[in-house]
XYZ file of C-alpha atoms in Angstrom:
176
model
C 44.745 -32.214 -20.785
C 41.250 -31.120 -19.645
C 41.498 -31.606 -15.425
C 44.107 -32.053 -13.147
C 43.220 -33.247 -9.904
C 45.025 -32.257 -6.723
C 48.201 -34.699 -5.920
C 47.712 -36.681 -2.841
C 50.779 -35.722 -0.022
C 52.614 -38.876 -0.770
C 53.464 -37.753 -4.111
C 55.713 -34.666 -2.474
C 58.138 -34.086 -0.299
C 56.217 -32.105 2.924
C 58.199 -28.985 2.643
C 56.150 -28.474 -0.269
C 52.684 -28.960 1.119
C 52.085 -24.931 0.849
C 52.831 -24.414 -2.750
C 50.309 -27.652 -2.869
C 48.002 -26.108 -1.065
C 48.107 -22.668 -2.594
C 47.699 -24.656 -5.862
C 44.859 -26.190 -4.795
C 43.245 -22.818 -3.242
C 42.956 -21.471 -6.793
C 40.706 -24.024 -7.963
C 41.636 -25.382 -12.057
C 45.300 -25.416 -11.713
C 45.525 -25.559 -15.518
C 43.340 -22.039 -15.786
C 46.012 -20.402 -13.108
C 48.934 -21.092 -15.220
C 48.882 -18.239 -17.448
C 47.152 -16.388 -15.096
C 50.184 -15.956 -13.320
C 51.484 -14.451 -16.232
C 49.272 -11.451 -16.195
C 49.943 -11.409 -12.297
C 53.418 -10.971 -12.663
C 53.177 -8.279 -15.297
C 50.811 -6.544 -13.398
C 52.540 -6.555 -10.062
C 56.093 -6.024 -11.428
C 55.839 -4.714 -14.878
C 55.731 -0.971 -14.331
C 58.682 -0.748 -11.645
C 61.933 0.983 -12.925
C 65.021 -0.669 -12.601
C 66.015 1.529 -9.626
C 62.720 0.620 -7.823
C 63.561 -3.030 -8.528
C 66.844 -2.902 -6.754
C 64.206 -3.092 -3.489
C 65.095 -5.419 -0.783
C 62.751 -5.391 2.563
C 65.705 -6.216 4.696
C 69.397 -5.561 4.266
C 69.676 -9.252 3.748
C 66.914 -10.331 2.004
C 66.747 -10.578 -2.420
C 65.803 -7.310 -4.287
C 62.651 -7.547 -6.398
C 64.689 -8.134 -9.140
C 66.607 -10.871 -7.396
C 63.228 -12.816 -6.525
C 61.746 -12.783 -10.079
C 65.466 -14.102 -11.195
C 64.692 -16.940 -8.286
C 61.345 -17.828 -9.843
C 62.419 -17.999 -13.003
C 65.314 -20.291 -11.833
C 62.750 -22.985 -10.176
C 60.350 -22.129 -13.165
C 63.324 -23.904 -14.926
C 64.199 -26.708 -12.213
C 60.672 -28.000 -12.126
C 60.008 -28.005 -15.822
C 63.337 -29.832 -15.753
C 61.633 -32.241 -13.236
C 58.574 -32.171 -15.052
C 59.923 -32.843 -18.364
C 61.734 -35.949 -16.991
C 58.908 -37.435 -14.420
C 56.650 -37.365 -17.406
C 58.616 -39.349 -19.589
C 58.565 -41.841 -17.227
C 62.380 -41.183 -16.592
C 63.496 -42.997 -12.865
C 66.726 -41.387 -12.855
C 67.368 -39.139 -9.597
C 67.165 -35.838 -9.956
C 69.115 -33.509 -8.091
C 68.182 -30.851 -5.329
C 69.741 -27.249 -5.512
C 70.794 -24.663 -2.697
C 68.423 -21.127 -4.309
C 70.539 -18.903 -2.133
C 73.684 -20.079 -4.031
C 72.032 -19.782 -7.302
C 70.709 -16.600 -6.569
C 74.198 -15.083 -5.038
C 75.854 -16.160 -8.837
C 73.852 -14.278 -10.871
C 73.539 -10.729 -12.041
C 69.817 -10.778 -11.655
C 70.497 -7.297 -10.217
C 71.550 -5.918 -13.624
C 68.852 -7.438 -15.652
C 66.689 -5.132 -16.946
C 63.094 -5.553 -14.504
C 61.223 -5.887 -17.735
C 63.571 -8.633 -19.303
C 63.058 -10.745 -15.834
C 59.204 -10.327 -16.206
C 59.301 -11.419 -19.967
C 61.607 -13.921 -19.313
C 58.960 -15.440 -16.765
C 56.837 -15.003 -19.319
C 58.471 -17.407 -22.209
C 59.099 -20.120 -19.373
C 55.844 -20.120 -18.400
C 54.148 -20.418 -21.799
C 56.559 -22.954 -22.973
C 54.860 -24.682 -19.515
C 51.654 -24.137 -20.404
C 52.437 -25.943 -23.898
C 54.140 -29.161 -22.436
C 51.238 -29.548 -19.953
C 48.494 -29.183 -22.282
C 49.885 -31.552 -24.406
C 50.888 -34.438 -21.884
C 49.390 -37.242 -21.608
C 46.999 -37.691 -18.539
C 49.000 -40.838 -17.168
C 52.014 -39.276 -17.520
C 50.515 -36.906 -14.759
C 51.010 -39.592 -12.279
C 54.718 -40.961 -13.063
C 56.864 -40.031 -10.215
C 60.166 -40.144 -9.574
C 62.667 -38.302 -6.989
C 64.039 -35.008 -6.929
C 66.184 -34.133 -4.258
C 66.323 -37.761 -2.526
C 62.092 -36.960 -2.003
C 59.417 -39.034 -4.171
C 57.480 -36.523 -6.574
C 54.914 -37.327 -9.184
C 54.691 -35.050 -12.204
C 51.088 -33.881 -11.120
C 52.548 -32.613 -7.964
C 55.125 -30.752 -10.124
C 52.433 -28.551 -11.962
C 50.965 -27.863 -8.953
C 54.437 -26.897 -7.364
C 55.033 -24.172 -10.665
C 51.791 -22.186 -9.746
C 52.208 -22.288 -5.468
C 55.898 -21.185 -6.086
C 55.250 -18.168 -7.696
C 52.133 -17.883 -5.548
C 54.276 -17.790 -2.498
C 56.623 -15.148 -3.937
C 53.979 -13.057 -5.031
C 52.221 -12.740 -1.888
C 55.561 -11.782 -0.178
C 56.568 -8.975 -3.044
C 53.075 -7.704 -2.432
C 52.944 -7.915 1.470
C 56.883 -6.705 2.285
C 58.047 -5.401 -1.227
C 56.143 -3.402 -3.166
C 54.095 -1.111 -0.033
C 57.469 0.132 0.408
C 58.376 0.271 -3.270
């Protein structure tokens, strides 16, 4: 795939219209995917394990526990994305990130193994998107009882981990 235009806001639910638009404020969607690689390596990769354990609020996810989150919807949406671009109509279901994130043992990951594990998802991203076919871009389908076209899924991957990244570097990592 060579360009990926922007989806239009009927092809998403509204509670994603940010990632969308932080998506779209980064210009060639398809260059920013593995930049986001280096981004997360870069903003996380040197922390210790101890300086992972972060949290900005007594009730808010350590820096370990966020990276765990993204790589959980890194998952989801490829999930979504793999299915909406096989032209699949079956529902897809919605899930509740605070559960998934209070049943795991993100905490005792290693901080590097979270970052590399990012990493892996990503690239085996990168690989299914360059090699889809340019219709398939536009299949949609619903995930969590909301319409969604696959397009809007790619752009969804980068403004996720946009969204988080801006908050570890904004509340998280001054304080780290």
């Amino acid at each position: 795939m060579k360009n990926l235009t922007s989806p239009t806001s009927n092809e998403y639910a509204e509670f994603y219209a940010g990632y969308v638009g932080r998506a779209t404020a980064r210009g060639d969607v398809l260059a920013a995917l593995p930049k986001q690689i280096e981004e997360i390596r870069l903003a996380l990769g040197n922390l210790s394990n101890e300086q992972a354990l972060f949290r900005d609020a007594p009730k808010e996810w350590s820096i370990k526990e966020v990276i765990g989150h993204i790589n959980d919807v890194e998952r989801i949406f490829s999930y979504r994305l793999l299915c909406i671009s096989r032209n699949d109509q079956t529902p897809l279901p919605g899930f509740e990130q605070n559960d998934y994130v209070r049943e795991s043992t993100f905490n005792l990951y290693p901080i590097k193994d979270l970052v590399q594990e990012f990493e892996y998802l990503r690239r085996a991203n990168i690989l299914a998107i360059d090699n889809m076919k340019e219709e398939a871009t536009l299949y949609r389908s619903t995930a969590s009882g909301y319409p969604v076209s696959a397009r809007a899924l790619i752009y969804m991957l980068i403004g996720h981990v946009d969204h988080h990244l801006t908050s570890l570097h904004e509340k998280y990592l001054p304080n780290v």
